[in-house]
Short mmCIF file of C-alpha atoms (C1' of nucleotides) in Angstrom, two decimals:
data_model
loop_
_atom_site.label_atom_id
_atom_site.label_comp_id
_atom_site.label_asym_id
_atom_site.label_seq_id
_atom_site.Cartn_x
_atom_site.Cartn_y
_atom_site.Cartn_z
CA MET O 18 79.71 107.26 65.19
CA LYS O 19 80.20 108.41 68.73
CA THR O 20 76.87 106.92 69.69
CA THR O 21 77.90 103.41 68.76
CA HIS O 22 80.05 103.77 71.82
CA VAL O 23 77.30 102.61 74.12
CA ALA O 24 76.42 99.69 71.89
CA ASP O 25 80.07 98.65 71.70
CA GLN O 26 80.57 98.81 75.43
CA VAL O 27 77.48 96.75 76.00
CA LEU O 28 78.57 94.14 73.48
CA GLN O 29 82.03 93.92 74.97
CA ALA O 30 80.67 93.52 78.50
CA ALA O 31 78.16 90.96 77.30
CA LEU O 32 80.88 88.98 75.56
CA GLU O 33 83.06 88.83 78.64
CA LEU O 34 80.22 87.90 80.94
CA PHE O 35 78.79 85.30 78.58
CA ALA O 36 82.22 83.76 78.23
CA SER O 37 82.89 83.58 81.94
CA GLN O 38 79.43 82.84 83.32
CA GLY O 39 77.39 81.61 80.41
CA TYR O 40 74.50 83.27 78.67
CA ALA O 41 71.63 82.03 80.77
CA THR O 42 73.21 82.89 84.09
CA THR O 43 74.11 86.42 83.06
CA SER O 44 71.40 88.98 83.72
CA VAL O 45 70.85 92.04 81.61
CA GLN O 46 71.35 94.06 84.77
CA GLN O 47 74.85 92.64 85.17
CA ILE O 48 75.71 93.48 81.60
CA VAL O 49 74.59 97.07 81.74
CA GLU O 50 76.33 97.60 85.06
CA ALA O 51 79.57 96.18 83.69
CA ALA O 52 79.21 98.41 80.65
CA GLY O 53 78.46 101.43 82.80
CA VAL O 54 75.14 102.17 81.17
CA THR O 55 71.50 101.59 82.05
CA LYS O 56 68.91 99.14 80.89
CA GLY O 57 67.10 101.89 79.06
CA ALA O 58 70.21 102.68 77.04
CA MET O 59 70.78 99.06 76.21
CA TYR O 60 67.24 98.41 75.10
CA HIS O 61 67.52 101.48 72.96
CA TYR O 62 70.16 99.77 70.84
CA PHE O 63 69.16 96.12 71.17
CA GLN O 64 65.75 94.60 71.02
CA SER O 65 66.46 91.75 73.37
CA LYS O 66 69.11 89.87 75.28
CA ASP O 67 69.08 87.43 72.43
CA ASP O 68 70.16 90.25 70.12
CA LEU O 69 73.37 90.62 72.09
CA LEU O 70 74.22 86.99 71.65
CA PHE O 71 73.43 87.03 67.97
CA ALA O 72 75.55 90.13 67.41
CA ILE O 73 78.51 88.24 68.83
CA TYR O 74 77.89 85.35 66.45
CA GLU O 75 77.40 87.68 63.52
CA ARG O 76 80.75 89.33 63.97
CA MET O 77 82.58 86.06 64.39
CA LEU O 78 81.03 84.43 61.34
CA THR O 79 81.63 87.41 59.10
CA LEU O 80 85.24 87.63 60.19
CA GLN O 81 85.98 83.96 59.63
CA LYS O 82 84.35 83.91 56.23
CA SER O 83 86.21 86.98 54.98
CA HIS O 84 89.55 85.55 56.12
CA LEU O 85 88.86 82.28 54.37
CA ASP O 86 87.81 83.94 51.15
CA GLU O 87 90.86 86.17 51.13
CA ILE O 88 93.29 83.31 51.52
CA VAL O 89 91.59 81.12 48.96
CA ALA O 90 91.55 84.03 46.51
CA VAL O 91 95.34 84.23 46.64
CA GLY O 92 95.52 80.75 45.22
CA GLY O 93 98.53 78.47 44.84
CA PRO O 94 99.26 74.79 45.47
CA VAL O 95 96.47 73.24 47.46
CA GLU O 96 98.74 72.23 50.31
CA ASP O 97 99.99 75.78 50.74
CA VAL O 98 96.50 77.21 50.63
CA LEU O 99 95.23 74.69 53.15
CA ARG O 100 98.18 75.32 55.41
CA ALA O 101 97.58 79.05 55.30
CA VAL O 102 93.90 78.58 56.02
CA CYS O 103 94.57 76.31 58.99
CA VAL O 104 97.16 78.59 60.51
CA ASP O 105 94.90 81.58 60.08
CA VAL O 106 91.88 79.87 61.61
CA VAL O 107 93.84 78.84 64.67
CA GLU O 108 95.40 82.26 65.10
CA THR O 109 92.13 84.06 64.64
CA SER O 110 90.44 81.72 67.09
CA ILE O 111 93.11 82.54 69.64
CA ASP O 112 92.66 86.24 69.03
CA PHE O 113 88.96 85.76 69.66
CA LEU O 114 89.07 83.21 72.43
CA PRO O 115 86.09 84.53 74.44
CA GLU O 116 84.00 84.61 71.28
CA GLY O 117 84.94 81.00 70.71
CA THR O 118 83.85 80.04 74.18
CA VAL O 119 80.49 81.68 73.74
CA PHE O 120 80.16 80.39 70.22
CA PHE O 121 80.10 76.73 71.08
CA ARG O 122 78.69 76.88 74.55
CA SER O 123 75.66 79.04 73.89
CA LEU O 124 74.53 78.13 70.40
CA HIS O 125 71.56 76.28 71.77
CA MET O 126 70.40 79.42 73.57
CA LEU O 127 69.77 81.33 70.36
CA THR O 128 66.19 81.51 69.20
CA GLU O 129 65.34 79.05 66.47
CA PRO O 130 65.59 81.13 63.26
CA ARG O 131 68.87 82.67 64.29
CA ARG O 132 70.37 79.40 65.35
CA LYS O 133 69.46 78.05 61.95
CA GLU O 134 71.21 80.90 60.24
CA VAL O 135 74.34 80.46 62.32
CA THR O 136 74.33 76.77 61.51
CA ARG O 137 73.82 77.47 57.84
CA ARG O 138 76.69 79.93 57.60
CA ARG O 139 78.87 77.61 59.55
CA ARG O 140 78.10 74.81 57.16
CA GLU O 141 78.99 77.04 54.23
CA TYR O 142 82.32 77.60 55.86
CA HIS O 143 82.92 73.90 56.39
CA ASP O 144 81.90 73.19 52.81
CA GLU O 145 84.47 75.59 51.47
CA PHE O 146 87.09 73.97 53.66
CA SER O 147 85.94 70.57 52.50
CA GLY O 148 86.29 71.77 48.91
CA LEU O 149 89.97 72.38 49.50
CA LEU O 150 90.36 68.86 50.82
CA GLU O 151 88.57 67.48 47.79
CA ARG O 152 90.86 69.36 45.44
CA GLY O 153 93.85 67.99 47.30
CA GLN O 154 92.45 64.49 47.07
CA ASP O 155 91.82 64.84 43.36
CA GLU O 156 95.44 65.84 42.93
CA GLY O 157 96.51 62.82 44.92
CA ARG O 158 97.96 64.87 47.74
CA PHE O 159 95.58 63.86 50.51
CA ARG O 160 94.41 60.46 51.62
CA THR O 161 91.02 59.21 50.49
CA ASP O 162 90.60 56.28 52.83
CA VAL O 163 88.93 58.41 55.49
CA PRO O 164 85.64 60.22 54.76
CA ARG O 165 86.15 63.91 54.10
CA SER O 166 83.58 64.81 56.71
CA VAL O 167 85.69 63.07 59.31
CA LEU O 168 88.77 64.97 58.18
CA VAL O 169 86.91 68.26 58.40
CA ALA O 170 85.65 67.43 61.88
CA HIS O 171 89.13 66.36 62.87
CA PHE O 172 90.52 69.77 62.05
CA PHE O 173 87.73 71.90 63.46
CA SER O 174 87.77 69.94 66.67
CA ASP O 175 91.18 71.49 67.39
CA VAL O 176 89.85 74.96 66.72
CA HIS O 177 86.84 74.33 68.86
CA TYR O 178 88.87 72.97 71.73
CA LEU O 179 91.29 75.89 71.91
CA SER O 180 89.10 77.84 74.30
CA HIS O 181 89.19 74.88 76.69
CA TRP O 182 92.92 74.71 77.17
CA TYR O 183 94.87 77.50 75.49
CA SER O 184 95.91 80.49 77.51
CA PRO O 185 97.87 83.45 76.18
CA GLN O 186 99.78 83.31 79.46
CA GLY O 187 100.78 79.72 78.77
CA PRO O 188 104.16 78.59 77.44
CA GLU O 189 103.18 78.49 73.77
CA THR O 190 102.65 81.53 71.61
CA LYS O 191 99.74 81.84 69.30
CA THR O 192 101.92 81.31 66.25
CA GLU O 193 103.61 78.25 67.68
CA VAL O 194 100.32 76.56 68.48
CA ALA O 195 98.95 77.44 65.07
CA GLU O 196 101.97 75.88 63.36
CA GLN O 197 101.93 72.84 65.59
CA LEU O 198 98.26 72.03 65.20
CA THR O 199 98.41 72.68 61.48
CA GLY O 200 101.46 70.46 61.21
CA LEU O 201 99.75 67.63 63.05
CA PHE O 202 96.69 67.92 60.85
CA LEU O 203 98.53 68.08 57.55
CA ARG O 204 100.67 65.12 58.43
CA SER O 205 97.65 63.06 59.39
CA ILE O 206 95.83 63.70 56.12
CA ALA O 207 98.74 63.34 53.72
CA ALA O 208 98.32 60.67 51.05
CA MET S 24 59.72 45.92 86.10
CA LYS S 25 58.09 48.73 88.06
CA THR S 26 61.51 49.36 89.33
CA THR S 27 63.61 51.48 87.18
CA HIS S 28 63.89 53.50 90.28
CA VAL S 29 62.50 56.99 90.41
CA ALA S 30 66.00 58.37 90.78
CA ASP S 31 67.11 56.65 87.59
CA GLN S 32 64.17 57.92 85.60
CA VAL S 33 64.77 61.44 86.82
CA LEU S 34 68.45 61.28 85.94
CA GLN S 35 67.70 59.94 82.50
CA ALA S 36 65.13 62.65 81.81
CA ALA S 37 67.46 65.31 83.16
CA LEU S 38 70.27 64.07 80.94
CA GLU S 39 68.16 64.22 77.81
CA LEU S 40 66.77 67.63 78.57
CA PHE S 41 70.11 69.09 79.59
CA ALA S 42 71.64 67.77 76.39
CA SER S 43 68.96 69.17 74.14
CA GLN S 44 68.10 72.43 75.89
CA GLY S 45 70.95 73.16 78.24
CA TYR S 46 71.00 73.09 82.00
CA ALA S 47 69.91 76.63 82.76
CA THR S 48 66.96 76.60 80.43
CA THR S 49 65.60 73.31 81.73
CA SER S 50 63.28 73.68 84.69
CA VAL S 51 62.87 71.12 87.42
CA GLN S 52 59.23 70.98 86.49
CA GLN S 53 60.09 69.89 82.95
CA ILE S 54 62.38 67.19 84.26
CA VAL S 55 59.88 65.64 86.63
CA GLU S 56 57.14 65.76 84.02
CA ALA S 57 59.38 64.03 81.48
CA ALA S 58 60.26 61.43 84.10
CA GLY S 59 56.62 60.96 85.02
CA VAL S 60 57.08 61.79 88.68
CA THR S 61 56.55 64.83 90.85
CA LYS S 62 58.80 67.42 92.38
CA GLY S 63 58.31 65.94 95.81
CA ALA S 64 59.60 62.59 94.61
CA MET S 65 62.59 64.16 92.95
CA TYR S 66 63.56 66.26 95.93
CA HIS S 67 63.32 63.16 98.04
CA TYR S 68 66.24 61.67 96.13
CA PHE S 69 68.20 64.77 95.19
CA GLN S 70 69.00 67.78 97.26
CA SER S 71 69.04 70.26 94.39
CA LYS S 72 68.98 70.69 90.66
CA ASP S 73 72.73 70.97 90.86
CA ASP S 74 72.82 67.44 92.27
CA LEU S 75 71.33 66.12 89.07
CA LEU S 76 74.01 67.71 86.99
CA PHE S 77 76.78 66.50 89.25
CA ALA S 78 75.43 62.97 89.23
CA ILE S 79 75.75 62.97 85.45
CA TYR S 80 79.36 64.11 85.68
CA GLU S 81 80.12 61.60 88.42
CA ARG S 82 78.99 58.67 86.35
CA MET S 83 80.88 59.80 83.28
CA LEU S 84 84.14 60.43 85.10
CA THR S 85 84.03 57.15 86.95
CA LEU S 86 83.33 55.24 83.78
CA GLN S 87 86.13 56.86 81.79
CA LYS S 88 88.66 56.37 84.53
CA SER S 89 87.86 52.71 85.04
CA HIS S 90 88.11 52.03 81.30
CA LEU S 91 91.47 53.76 81.12
CA ASP S 92 92.85 51.89 84.12
CA GLU S 93 91.69 48.57 82.75
CA ILE S 94 93.36 49.03 79.42
CA VAL S 95 96.60 50.34 80.88
CA ALA S 96 96.66 47.41 83.30
CA VAL S 97 96.70 44.96 80.40
CA GLY S 98 100.02 46.41 79.31
CA GLY S 99 101.97 45.80 76.13
CA PRO S 100 103.86 47.96 73.63
CA VAL S 101 103.09 51.61 74.23
CA GLU S 102 101.69 52.12 70.75
CA ASP S 103 99.21 49.28 71.19
CA VAL S 104 98.14 50.51 74.59
CA LEU S 105 97.66 54.05 73.32
CA ARG S 106 95.73 52.81 70.32
CA ALA S 107 93.44 50.76 72.51
CA VAL S 108 92.90 53.71 74.83
CA CYS S 109 92.07 56.08 71.98
CA VAL S 110 89.66 53.70 70.32
CA ASP S 111 87.94 53.03 73.62
CA VAL S 112 87.60 56.69 74.49
CA VAL S 113 86.03 57.49 71.16
CA GLU S 114 83.68 54.52 71.29
CA THR S 115 82.66 55.24 74.85
CA SER S 116 82.09 58.88 74.01
CA ILE S 117 79.80 57.84 71.20
CA ASP S 118 77.93 55.49 73.48
CA PHE S 119 77.45 58.40 75.86
CA LEU S 120 76.93 61.20 73.40
CA PRO S 121 74.33 63.16 75.42
CA GLU S 122 76.57 62.98 78.46
CA GLY S 123 79.36 64.43 76.39
CA THR S 124 77.22 67.30 75.26
CA VAL S 125 76.25 68.14 78.80
CA PHE S 126 79.76 67.56 80.06
CA PHE S 127 81.41 70.30 78.08
CA ARG S 128 78.53 72.68 77.72
CA SER S 129 77.44 72.90 81.32
CA LEU S 130 80.59 72.59 83.34
CA HIS S 131 80.46 76.25 84.24
CA MET S 132 77.00 75.79 85.74
CA LEU S 133 78.22 73.51 88.49
CA THR S 134 78.70 75.11 91.88
CA GLU S 135 82.29 75.94 92.64
CA PRO S 136 83.48 73.01 94.81
CA ARG S 137 81.99 70.47 92.47
CA ARG S 138 83.35 72.11 89.39
CA LYS S 139 86.77 71.98 91.00
CA GLU S 140 86.43 68.29 91.66
CA VAL S 141 85.36 67.57 88.12
CA THR S 142 88.31 69.56 86.83
CA ARG S 143 90.68 67.77 89.16
CA ARG S 144 89.54 64.31 88.11
CA ARG S 145 89.65 65.31 84.52
CA ARG S 146 93.20 66.52 84.93
CA GLU S 147 94.13 63.20 86.51
CA TYR S 148 92.78 61.51 83.46
CA HIS S 149 94.73 63.72 81.10
CA ASP S 150 97.87 63.19 83.15
CA GLU S 151 97.58 59.45 82.82
CA PHE S 152 97.12 59.84 79.09
CA SER S 153 100.05 62.21 78.96
CA GLY S 154 102.10 59.59 80.82
CA LEU S 155 101.53 57.17 77.99
CA LEU S 156 102.76 59.72 75.51
CA GLU S 157 105.84 60.36 77.62
CA ARG S 158 106.65 56.69 77.74
CA GLY S 159 106.31 56.49 73.98
CA GLN S 160 108.57 59.49 73.58
CA ASP S 161 111.19 57.97 75.87
CA GLU S 162 111.15 54.88 73.73
CA GLY S 163 111.63 57.02 70.64
CA ARG S 164 108.24 56.07 69.19
CA PHE S 165 106.54 59.48 69.35
CA ARG S 166 107.74 62.86 68.24
CA THR S 167 109.13 65.27 70.80
CA ASP S 168 109.15 68.47 68.76
CA VAL S 169 105.61 69.36 69.82
CA PRO S 170 104.78 69.94 73.50
CA ARG S 171 103.03 66.99 75.08
CA SER S 172 100.24 69.24 76.31
CA VAL S 173 99.47 70.18 72.73
CA LEU S 174 99.38 66.53 71.71
CA VAL S 175 97.02 65.73 74.54
CA ALA S 176 94.75 68.61 73.59
CA HIS S 177 94.92 67.52 69.98
CA PHE S 178 93.51 64.14 70.82
CA PHE S 179 90.87 65.18 73.31
CA SER S 180 89.62 67.82 70.96
CA ASP S 181 88.35 65.05 68.72
CA VAL S 182 86.59 63.38 71.60
CA HIS S 183 85.08 66.64 72.69
CA TYR S 184 83.90 67.53 69.24
CA LEU S 185 82.10 64.24 68.62
CA SER S 186 78.86 65.45 70.13
CA HIS S 187 78.87 68.35 67.68
CA TRP S 188 78.88 66.34 64.50
CA TYR S 189 78.57 62.59 64.98
CA SER S 190 75.22 60.96 64.62
CA PRO S 191 74.51 57.26 65.03
CA GLN S 192 72.22 57.63 62.02
CA GLY S 193 75.11 58.95 59.93
CA PRO S 194 77.09 56.94 57.39
CA GLU S 195 79.92 55.95 59.72
CA THR S 196 79.64 53.38 62.47
CA LYS S 197 81.02 53.98 65.92
CA THR S 198 83.88 51.58 65.34
CA GLU S 199 84.82 53.10 62.01
CA VAL S 200 85.02 56.59 63.42
CA ALA S 201 87.00 55.35 66.40
CA GLU S 202 89.52 53.66 64.12
CA GLN S 203 89.71 56.63 61.79
CA LEU S 204 90.25 59.27 64.43
CA THR S 205 92.73 57.09 66.26
CA GLY S 206 94.58 56.46 63.04
CA LEU S 207 94.80 60.16 62.25
CA PHE S 208 96.07 60.90 65.73
CA LEU S 209 98.67 58.16 65.85
CA ARG S 210 100.03 59.07 62.48
CA SER S 211 100.36 62.71 63.44
CA ILE S 212 102.33 61.95 66.60
CA ALA S 213 104.65 59.26 65.25
CA ALA S 214 108.35 60.02 65.54
"C1'" DT T 30 73.69 135.06 69.12
"C1'" DC T 31 69.67 133.42 71.06
"C1'" DG T 32 65.24 131.09 71.57
"C1'" DC T 33 62.65 127.41 70.12
"C1'" DA T 34 60.98 123.04 68.48
"C1'" DC T 35 61.60 118.45 67.85
"C1'" DA T 36 63.73 114.09 67.82
"C1'" DA T 37 66.91 110.93 69.37
"C1'" DA T 38 69.15 109.18 73.40
"C1'" DC T 39 68.67 107.75 77.79
"C1'" DC T 40 66.78 106.78 82.59
"C1'" DG T 41 65.07 103.55 86.16
"C1'" DA T 42 61.01 102.11 88.76
"C1'" DC T 43 57.85 98.72 87.85
"C1'" DT T 44 55.46 94.25 86.38
"C1'" DG T 45 54.04 89.78 85.25
"C1'" DG T 46 55.66 85.42 85.08
"C1'" DC T 47 58.50 81.71 86.11
"C1'" DC T 48 61.50 78.89 88.86
"C1'" DG T 49 63.99 76.46 92.62
"C1'" DG T 50 62.99 74.94 96.73
"C1'" DT T 51 59.93 73.83 100.92
"C1'" DA T 52 56.13 72.49 104.13
"C1'" DC T 53 53.18 69.37 105.23
"C1'" DG T 54 49.89 65.91 104.81
"C1'" DG T 55 48.61 61.34 103.22
"C1'" DC T 56 49.71 56.75 101.75
"C1'" DT T 57 51.62 52.14 101.97
"C1'" DG T 58 54.25 48.17 103.32
"C1'" DC T 59 56.16 46.04 107.20
"C1'" DG W 25 51.85 52.46 114.19
"C1'" DC W 26 55.92 53.80 112.36
"C1'" DA W 27 59.06 55.16 108.76
"C1'" DG W 28 60.34 55.87 104.38
"C1'" DC W 29 58.01 57.49 100.10
"C1'" DC W 30 55.61 60.63 97.45
"C1'" DG W 31 51.78 64.46 96.09
"C1'" DT W 32 50.39 69.27 96.25
"C1'" DA W 33 50.08 73.78 97.18
"C1'" DC W 34 52.67 77.50 97.93
"C1'" DC W 35 56.56 81.15 98.67
"C1'" DG W 36 60.20 84.34 98.06
"C1'" DG W 37 63.19 85.91 94.69
"C1'" DC W 38 64.81 87.06 90.38
"C1'" DC W 39 64.68 88.49 85.68
"C1'" DA W 40 63.56 90.15 80.84
"C1'" DG W 41 61.34 93.57 79.12
"C1'" DT W 42 58.28 97.99 79.37
"C1'" DC W 43 56.93 102.64 79.67
"C1'" DG W 44 56.25 107.33 80.96
"C1'" DG W 45 59.21 110.73 81.56
"C1'" DT W 46 63.73 113.58 81.28
"C1'" DT W 47 67.88 115.06 79.13
"C1'" DT W 48 70.86 116.05 75.29
"C1'" DG W 49 71.82 117.27 70.64
"C1'" DT W 50 70.59 119.80 66.45
"C1'" DG W 51 68.72 122.54 62.90
"C1'" DC W 52 66.58 126.96 62.06
"C1'" DG W 53 64.38 131.40 61.93
"C1'" DA W 54 64.79 136.02 63.69
#
DNA sequence: TCGCACAAACCGACTGGCCGGTACGGCTGC
DNA sequence: GCAGCCGTACCGGCCAGTCGGTTTGTGCGA
């Protein structure tokens, strides 16, 4: 376990650099210098620069999915479940703000098969979310005059946009923003 | 009709390539080939690759601002003005979907002074939008229990996200989506 | 406890290719 | 014959990835 140290440091440095400079404009040399290791060490743990990027996506996707599953498993009235999911997604996204930046900005840099997988897993996630909306609609809780896909996009747009404006140093706390955005969303989709 | 000027063809090709591949991974050679001209011709009209990117931003910013000013100038009840602004922004963003993709994905690639200017003009735009919200709040039409900055972000997140999910070939027309998203937003911010 | 063997971890100079940008010459319309 | 317009060949620099070699850790027999 001690040897994952190098890999972790590299990933962390890569994440920060990708988030601040972008993937394409960050050289492997910069990453290894920031991580305090050498190219040789890095290429011992990763096959390519692309691997670094994918590892970041991997972690993010796995985390999001497990959170969603956990909350849905608890069960309860659909509105409560949806509220909990929304709040959690926003909070998690704030906890992982740099990942979010990289996530949306650099997706097109991933090599084809990996990009496809990311897209697939992301769609799975959206589908599960959409399922909640459908259940709510069936129960007459949510409006049906707007396509579900638009409602889904409407919510995830907020999540996506967080990394463009939210700052932990700003006036609002993570929890406040999560409640506020969730509140806005739930009100807009109510039947 | 020989005369879609070389500069225009280059810009158009650059826009499409930047939108589909990203700025950093698109070479000048690719751009000039797609535009059917040569490097020499391109560098006769543009000083650098960066110029191409900035020109795209320039056009977008100018367009958005002029639309906003026009609508605000018409005047009327604040809710009507805001509705018109929102619908227009969404529709315009759909008309200029590739620009939107490039806009948010490649901002960090612009050289420092230019990035600052883009940010400044964008903030101006947001401030004007925020001014509308403030007026509505003063008149008791919009809620005041959520910070205005969050409301602004909430709306622009939708605009931003359009390029990630909307397709002109999809089931919804531009106008429908504009009405739907605007409707969701206005309902969520009502007093 | 020590010597040894072997593998995993790590180092960093090097390379081949690409890319942004330039130099310069020729062409064309006025 | 001049001035903008454009083609072409080329350059210096950078960058991902490699590769031969060195170090560090570890198990083991004596």
